[in-house]
mmCIF file of N, CA, C and O in Angstrom:
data_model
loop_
_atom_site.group_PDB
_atom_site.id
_atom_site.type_symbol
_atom_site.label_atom_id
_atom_site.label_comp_id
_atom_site.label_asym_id
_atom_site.label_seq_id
_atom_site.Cartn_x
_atom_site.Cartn_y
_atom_site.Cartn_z
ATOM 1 N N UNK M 1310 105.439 127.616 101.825
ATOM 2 C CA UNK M 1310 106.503 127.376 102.788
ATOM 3 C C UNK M 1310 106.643 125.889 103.108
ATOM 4 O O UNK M 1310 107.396 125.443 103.974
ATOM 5 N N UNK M 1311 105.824 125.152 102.305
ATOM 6 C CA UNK M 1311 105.713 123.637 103.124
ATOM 7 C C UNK M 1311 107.278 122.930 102.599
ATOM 8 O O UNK M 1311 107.727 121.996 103.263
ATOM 9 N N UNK M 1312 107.899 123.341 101.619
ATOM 10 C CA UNK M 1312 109.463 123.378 101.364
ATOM 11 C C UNK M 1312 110.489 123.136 101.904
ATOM 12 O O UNK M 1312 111.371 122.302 101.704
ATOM 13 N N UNK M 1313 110.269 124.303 102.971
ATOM 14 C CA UNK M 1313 111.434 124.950 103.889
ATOM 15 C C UNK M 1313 111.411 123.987 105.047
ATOM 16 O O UNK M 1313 110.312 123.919 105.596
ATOM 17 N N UNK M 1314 112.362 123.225 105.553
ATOM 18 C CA UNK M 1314 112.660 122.256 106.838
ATOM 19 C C UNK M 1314 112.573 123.318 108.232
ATOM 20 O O UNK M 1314 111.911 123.160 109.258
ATOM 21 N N UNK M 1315 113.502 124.449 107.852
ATOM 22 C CA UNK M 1315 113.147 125.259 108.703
ATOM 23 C C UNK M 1315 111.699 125.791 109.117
ATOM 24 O O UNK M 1315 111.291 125.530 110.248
ATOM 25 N N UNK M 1316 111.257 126.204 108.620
ATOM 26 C CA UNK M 1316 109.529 126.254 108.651
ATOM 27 C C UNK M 1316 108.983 125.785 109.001
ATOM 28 O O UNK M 1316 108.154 126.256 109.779
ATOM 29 N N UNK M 1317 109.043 124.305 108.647
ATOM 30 C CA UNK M 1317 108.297 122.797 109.229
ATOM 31 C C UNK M 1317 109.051 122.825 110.335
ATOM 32 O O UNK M 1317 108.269 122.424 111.196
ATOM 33 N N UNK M 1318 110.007 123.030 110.823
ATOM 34 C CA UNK M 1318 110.395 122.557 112.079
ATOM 35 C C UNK M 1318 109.679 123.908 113.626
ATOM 36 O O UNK M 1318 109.407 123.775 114.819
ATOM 37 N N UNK M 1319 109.661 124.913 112.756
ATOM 38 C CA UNK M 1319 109.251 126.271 113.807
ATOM 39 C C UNK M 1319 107.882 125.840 113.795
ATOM 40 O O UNK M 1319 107.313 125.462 114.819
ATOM 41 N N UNK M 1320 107.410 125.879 112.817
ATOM 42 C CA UNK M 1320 105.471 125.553 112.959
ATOM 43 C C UNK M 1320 104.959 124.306 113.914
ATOM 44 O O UNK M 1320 104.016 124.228 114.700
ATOM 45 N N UNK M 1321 105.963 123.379 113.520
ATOM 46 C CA UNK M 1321 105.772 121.855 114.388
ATOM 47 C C UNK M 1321 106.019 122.640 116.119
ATOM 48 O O UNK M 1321 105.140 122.380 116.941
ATOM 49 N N UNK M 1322 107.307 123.639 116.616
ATOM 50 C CA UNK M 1322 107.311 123.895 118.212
ATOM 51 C C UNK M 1322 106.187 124.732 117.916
ATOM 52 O O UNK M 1322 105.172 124.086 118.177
ATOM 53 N N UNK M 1323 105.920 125.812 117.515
ATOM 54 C CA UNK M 1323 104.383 126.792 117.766
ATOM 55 C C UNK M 1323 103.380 125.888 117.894
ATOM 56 O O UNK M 1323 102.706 126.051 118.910
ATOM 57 N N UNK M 1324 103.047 124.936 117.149
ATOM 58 C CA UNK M 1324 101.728 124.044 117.610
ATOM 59 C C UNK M 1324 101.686 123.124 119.019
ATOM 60 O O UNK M 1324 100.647 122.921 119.649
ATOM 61 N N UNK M 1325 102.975 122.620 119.384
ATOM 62 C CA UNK M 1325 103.421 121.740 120.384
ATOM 63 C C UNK M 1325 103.479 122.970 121.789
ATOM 64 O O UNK M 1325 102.771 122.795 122.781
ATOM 65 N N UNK M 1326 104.583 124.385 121.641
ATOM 66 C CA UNK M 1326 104.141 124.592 122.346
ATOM 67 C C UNK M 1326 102.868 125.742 123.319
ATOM 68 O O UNK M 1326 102.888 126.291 124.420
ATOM 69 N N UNK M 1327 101.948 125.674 122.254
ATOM 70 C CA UNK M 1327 101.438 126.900 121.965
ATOM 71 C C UNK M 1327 100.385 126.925 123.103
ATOM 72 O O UNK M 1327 100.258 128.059 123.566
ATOM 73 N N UNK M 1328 99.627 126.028 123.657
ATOM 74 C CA UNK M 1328 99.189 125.351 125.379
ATOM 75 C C UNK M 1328 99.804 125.890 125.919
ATOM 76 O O UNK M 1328 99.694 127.097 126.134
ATOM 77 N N UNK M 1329 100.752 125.079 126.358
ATOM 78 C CA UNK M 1329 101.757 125.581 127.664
ATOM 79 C C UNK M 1329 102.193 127.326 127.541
ATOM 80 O O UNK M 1329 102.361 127.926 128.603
ATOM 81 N N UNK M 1330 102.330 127.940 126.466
ATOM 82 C CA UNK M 1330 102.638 129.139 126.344
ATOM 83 C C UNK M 1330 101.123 129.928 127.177
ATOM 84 O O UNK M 1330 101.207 130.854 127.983
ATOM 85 N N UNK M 1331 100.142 129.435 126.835
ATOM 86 C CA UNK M 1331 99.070 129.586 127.246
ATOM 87 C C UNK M 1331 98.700 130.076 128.733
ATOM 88 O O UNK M 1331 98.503 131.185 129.232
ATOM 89 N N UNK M 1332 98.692 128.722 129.232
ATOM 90 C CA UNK M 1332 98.527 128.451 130.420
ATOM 91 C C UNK M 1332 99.983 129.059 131.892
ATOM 92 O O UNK M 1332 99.899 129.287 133.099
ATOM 93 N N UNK M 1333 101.198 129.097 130.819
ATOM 94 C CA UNK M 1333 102.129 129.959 131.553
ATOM 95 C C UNK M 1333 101.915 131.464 131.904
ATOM 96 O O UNK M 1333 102.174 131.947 133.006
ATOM 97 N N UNK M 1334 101.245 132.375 130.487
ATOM 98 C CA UNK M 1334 100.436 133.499 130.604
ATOM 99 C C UNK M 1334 99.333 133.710 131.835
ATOM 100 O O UNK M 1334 99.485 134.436 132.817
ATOM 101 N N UNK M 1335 98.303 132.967 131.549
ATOM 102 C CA UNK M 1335 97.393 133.089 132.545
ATOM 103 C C UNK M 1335 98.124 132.679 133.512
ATOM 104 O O UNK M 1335 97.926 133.537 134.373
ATOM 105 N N UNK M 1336 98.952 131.813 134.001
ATOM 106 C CA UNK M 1336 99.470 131.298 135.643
ATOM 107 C C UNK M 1336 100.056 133.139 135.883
ATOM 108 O O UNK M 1336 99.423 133.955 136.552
ATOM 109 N N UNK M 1337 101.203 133.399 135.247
ATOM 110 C CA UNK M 1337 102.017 134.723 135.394
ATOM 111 C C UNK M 1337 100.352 136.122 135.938
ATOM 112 O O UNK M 1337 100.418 136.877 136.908
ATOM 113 N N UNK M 1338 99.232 136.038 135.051
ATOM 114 C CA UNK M 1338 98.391 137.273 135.079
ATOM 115 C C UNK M 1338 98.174 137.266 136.754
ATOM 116 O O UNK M 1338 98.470 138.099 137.611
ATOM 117 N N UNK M 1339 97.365 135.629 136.847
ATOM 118 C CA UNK M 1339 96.899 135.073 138.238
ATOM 119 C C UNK M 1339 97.955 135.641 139.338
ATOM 120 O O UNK M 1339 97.571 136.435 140.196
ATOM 121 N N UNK M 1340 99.353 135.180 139.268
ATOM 122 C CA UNK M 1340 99.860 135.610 140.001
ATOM 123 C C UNK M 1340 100.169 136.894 140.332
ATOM 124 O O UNK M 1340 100.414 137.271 141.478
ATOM 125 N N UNK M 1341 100.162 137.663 139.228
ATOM 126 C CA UNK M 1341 100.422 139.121 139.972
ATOM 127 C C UNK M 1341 99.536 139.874 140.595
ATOM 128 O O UNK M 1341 99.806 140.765 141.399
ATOM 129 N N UNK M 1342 98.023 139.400 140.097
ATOM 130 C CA UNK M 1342 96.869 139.692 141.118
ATOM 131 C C UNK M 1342 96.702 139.631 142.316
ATOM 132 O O UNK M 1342 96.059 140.444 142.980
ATOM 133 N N UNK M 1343 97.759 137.802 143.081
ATOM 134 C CA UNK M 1343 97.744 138.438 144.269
ATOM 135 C C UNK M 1343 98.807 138.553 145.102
ATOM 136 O O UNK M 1343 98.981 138.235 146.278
ATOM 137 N N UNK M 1344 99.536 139.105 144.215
ATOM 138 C CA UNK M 1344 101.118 139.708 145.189
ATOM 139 C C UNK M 1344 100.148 141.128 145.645
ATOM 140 O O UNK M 1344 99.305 141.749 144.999
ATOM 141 N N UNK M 1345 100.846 141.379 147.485
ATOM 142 C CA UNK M 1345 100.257 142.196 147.867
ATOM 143 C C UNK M 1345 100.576 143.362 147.027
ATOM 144 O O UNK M 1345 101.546 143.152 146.299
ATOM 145 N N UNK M 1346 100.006 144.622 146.902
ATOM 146 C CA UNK M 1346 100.391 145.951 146.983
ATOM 147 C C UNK M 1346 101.327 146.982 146.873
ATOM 148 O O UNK M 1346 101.748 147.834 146.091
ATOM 149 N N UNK M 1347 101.532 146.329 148.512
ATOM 150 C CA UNK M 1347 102.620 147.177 149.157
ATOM 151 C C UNK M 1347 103.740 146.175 149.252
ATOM 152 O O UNK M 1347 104.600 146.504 150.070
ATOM 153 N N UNK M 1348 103.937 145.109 148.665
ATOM 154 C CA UNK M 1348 105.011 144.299 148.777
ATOM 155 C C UNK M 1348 105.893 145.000 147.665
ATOM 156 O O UNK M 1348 105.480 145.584 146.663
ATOM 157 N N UNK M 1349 107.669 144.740 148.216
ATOM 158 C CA UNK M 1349 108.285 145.358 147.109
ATOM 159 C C UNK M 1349 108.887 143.306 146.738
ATOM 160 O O UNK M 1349 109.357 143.141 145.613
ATOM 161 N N UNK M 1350 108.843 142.469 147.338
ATOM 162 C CA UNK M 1350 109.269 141.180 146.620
ATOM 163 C C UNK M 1350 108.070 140.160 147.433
ATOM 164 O O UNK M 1350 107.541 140.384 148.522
ATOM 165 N N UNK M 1351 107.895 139.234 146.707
ATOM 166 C CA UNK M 1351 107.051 137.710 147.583
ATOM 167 C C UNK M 1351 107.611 136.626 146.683
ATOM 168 O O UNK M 1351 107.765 136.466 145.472
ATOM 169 N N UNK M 1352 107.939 135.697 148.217
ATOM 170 C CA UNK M 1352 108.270 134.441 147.529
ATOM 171 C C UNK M 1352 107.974 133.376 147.959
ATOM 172 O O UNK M 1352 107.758 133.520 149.162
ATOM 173 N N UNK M 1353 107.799 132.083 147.580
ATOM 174 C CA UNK M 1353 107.312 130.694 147.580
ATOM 175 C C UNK M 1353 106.932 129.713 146.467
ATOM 176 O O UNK M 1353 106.358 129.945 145.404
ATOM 177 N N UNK M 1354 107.307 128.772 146.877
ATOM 178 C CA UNK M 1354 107.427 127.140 146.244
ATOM 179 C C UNK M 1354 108.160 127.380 144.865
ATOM 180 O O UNK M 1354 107.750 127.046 143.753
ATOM 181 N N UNK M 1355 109.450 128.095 145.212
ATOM 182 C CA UNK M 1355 109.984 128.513 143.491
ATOM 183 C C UNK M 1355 110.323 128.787 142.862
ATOM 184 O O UNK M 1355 111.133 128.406 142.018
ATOM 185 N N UNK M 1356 109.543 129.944 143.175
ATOM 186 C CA UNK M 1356 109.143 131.455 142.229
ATOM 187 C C UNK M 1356 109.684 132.930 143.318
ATOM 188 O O UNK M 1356 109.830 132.917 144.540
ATOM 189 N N UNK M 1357 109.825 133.742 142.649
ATOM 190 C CA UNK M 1357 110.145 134.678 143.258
ATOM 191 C C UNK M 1357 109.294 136.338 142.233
ATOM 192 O O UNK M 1357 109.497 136.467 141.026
ATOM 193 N N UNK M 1358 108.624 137.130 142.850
ATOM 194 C CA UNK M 1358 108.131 138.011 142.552
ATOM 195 C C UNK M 1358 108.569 139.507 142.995
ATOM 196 O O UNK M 1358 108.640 139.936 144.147
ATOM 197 N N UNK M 1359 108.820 140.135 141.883
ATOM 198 C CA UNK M 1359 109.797 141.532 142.459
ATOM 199 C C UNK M 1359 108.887 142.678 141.378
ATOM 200 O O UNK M 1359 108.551 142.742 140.196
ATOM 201 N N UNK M 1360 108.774 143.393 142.497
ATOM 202 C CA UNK M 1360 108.301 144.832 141.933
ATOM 203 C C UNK M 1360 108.928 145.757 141.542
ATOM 204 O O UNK M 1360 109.815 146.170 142.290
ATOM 205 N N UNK M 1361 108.776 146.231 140.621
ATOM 206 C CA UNK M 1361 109.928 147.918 140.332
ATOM 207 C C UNK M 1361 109.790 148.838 140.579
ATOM 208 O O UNK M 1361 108.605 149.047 140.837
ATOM 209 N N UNK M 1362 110.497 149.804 140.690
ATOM 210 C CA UNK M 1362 109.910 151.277 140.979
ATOM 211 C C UNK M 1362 108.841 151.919 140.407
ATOM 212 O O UNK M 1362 108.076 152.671 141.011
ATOM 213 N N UNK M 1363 108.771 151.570 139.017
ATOM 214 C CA UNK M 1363 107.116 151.663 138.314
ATOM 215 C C UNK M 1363 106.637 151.535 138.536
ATOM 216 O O UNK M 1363 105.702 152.324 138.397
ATOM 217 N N UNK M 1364 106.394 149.801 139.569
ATOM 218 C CA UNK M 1364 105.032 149.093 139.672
ATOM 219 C C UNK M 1364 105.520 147.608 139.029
ATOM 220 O O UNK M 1364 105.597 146.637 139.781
ATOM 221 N N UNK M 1365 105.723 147.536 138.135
ATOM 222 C CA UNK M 1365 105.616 146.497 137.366
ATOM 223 C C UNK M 1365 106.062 145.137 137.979
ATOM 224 O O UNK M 1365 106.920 145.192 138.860
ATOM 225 N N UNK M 1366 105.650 144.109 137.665
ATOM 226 C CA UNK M 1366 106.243 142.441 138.618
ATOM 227 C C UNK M 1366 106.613 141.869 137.824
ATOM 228 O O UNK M 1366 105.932 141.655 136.821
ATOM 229 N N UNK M 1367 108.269 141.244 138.040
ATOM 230 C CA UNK M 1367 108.616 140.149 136.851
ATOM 231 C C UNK M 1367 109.134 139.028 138.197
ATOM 232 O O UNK M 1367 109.487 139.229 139.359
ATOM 233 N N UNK M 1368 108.966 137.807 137.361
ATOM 234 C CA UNK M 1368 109.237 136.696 138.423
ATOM 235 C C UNK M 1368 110.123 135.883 137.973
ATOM 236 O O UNK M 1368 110.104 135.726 136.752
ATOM 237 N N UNK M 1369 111.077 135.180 138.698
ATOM 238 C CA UNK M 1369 112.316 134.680 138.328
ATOM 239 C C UNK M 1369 112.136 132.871 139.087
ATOM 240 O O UNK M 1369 111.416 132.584 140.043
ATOM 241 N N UNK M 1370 112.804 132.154 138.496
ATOM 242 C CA UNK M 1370 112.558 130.897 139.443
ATOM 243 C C UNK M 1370 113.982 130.632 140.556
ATOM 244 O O UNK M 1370 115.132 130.885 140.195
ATOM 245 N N UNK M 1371 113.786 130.325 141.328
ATOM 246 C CA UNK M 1371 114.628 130.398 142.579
ATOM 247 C C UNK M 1371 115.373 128.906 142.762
ATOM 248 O O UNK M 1371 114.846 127.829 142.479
ATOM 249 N N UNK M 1372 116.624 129.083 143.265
ATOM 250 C CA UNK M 1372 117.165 127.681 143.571
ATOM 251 C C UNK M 1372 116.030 126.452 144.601
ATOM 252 O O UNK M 1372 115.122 126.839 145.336
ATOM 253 N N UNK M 1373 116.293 125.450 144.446
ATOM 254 C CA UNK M 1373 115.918 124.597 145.587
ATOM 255 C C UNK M 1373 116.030 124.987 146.929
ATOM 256 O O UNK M 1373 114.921 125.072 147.457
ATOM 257 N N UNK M 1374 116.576 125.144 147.363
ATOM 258 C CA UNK M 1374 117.308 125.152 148.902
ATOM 259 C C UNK M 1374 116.246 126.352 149.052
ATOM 260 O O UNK M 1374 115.545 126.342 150.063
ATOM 261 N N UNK M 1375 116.057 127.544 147.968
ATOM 262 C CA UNK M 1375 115.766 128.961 148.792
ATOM 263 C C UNK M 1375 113.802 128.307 149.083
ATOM 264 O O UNK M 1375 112.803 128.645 149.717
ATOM 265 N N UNK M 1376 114.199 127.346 148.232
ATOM 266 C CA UNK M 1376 111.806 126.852 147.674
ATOM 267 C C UNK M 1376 111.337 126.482 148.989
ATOM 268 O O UNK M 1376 110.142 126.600 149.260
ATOM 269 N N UNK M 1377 112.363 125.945 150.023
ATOM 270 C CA UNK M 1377 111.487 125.711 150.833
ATOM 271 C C UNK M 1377 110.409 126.406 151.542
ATOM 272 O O UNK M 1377 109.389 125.819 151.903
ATOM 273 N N UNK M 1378 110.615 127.589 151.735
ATOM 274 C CA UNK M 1378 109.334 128.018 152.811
ATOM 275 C C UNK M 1378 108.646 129.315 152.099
ATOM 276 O O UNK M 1378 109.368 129.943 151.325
ATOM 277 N N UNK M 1379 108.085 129.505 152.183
ATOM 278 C CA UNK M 1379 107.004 130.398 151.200
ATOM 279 C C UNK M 1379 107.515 132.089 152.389
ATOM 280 O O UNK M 1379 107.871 132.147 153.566
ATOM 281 N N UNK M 1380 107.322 133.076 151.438
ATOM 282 C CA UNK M 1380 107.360 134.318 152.459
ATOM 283 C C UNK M 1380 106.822 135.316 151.753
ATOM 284 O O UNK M 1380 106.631 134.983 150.583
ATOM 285 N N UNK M 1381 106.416 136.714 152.079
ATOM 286 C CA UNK M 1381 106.066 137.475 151.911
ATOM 287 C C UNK M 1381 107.116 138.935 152.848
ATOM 288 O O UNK M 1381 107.290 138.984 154.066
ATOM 289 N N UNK M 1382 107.505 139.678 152.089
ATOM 290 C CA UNK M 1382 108.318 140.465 152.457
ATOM 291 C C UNK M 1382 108.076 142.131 152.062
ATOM 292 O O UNK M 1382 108.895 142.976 152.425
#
């Protein structure tokens, strides 16, 4: 494959960003450990954390204006 520009160019971002992919994982695990429970959303400096009817937590990043004050809801 060392040929293909395309190739060389995907392998060059997987190595560059393959850290940060990393460390975004573990930040995401960390965080859902400690969204409460019984929370159905928590938010601060950001980020926003929402639960589903399953259970499950996906987190979205939030405008400026909303980052200011951290909450739990």
């Amino acid at each position: 494959m060392s040929g293909s520009n395309a190739w060389a160019e995907f392998a060059a971002v997987y190595c560059r960003t393959r850290l940060a992919h990393q460390e975004h994982e573990g930040a995401k695990a960390e965080l859902k450990k400690i969204v409460p429970e019984d929370a159905k959303e928590a938010t601060g400096h950001g980020l926003r954390a929402k639960r589903s009817k399953s259970g499950a937590i996906s987190f979205d990043l939030m405008e400026e204006l909303e980052a200011d004050h951290a909450a739990l809801q």
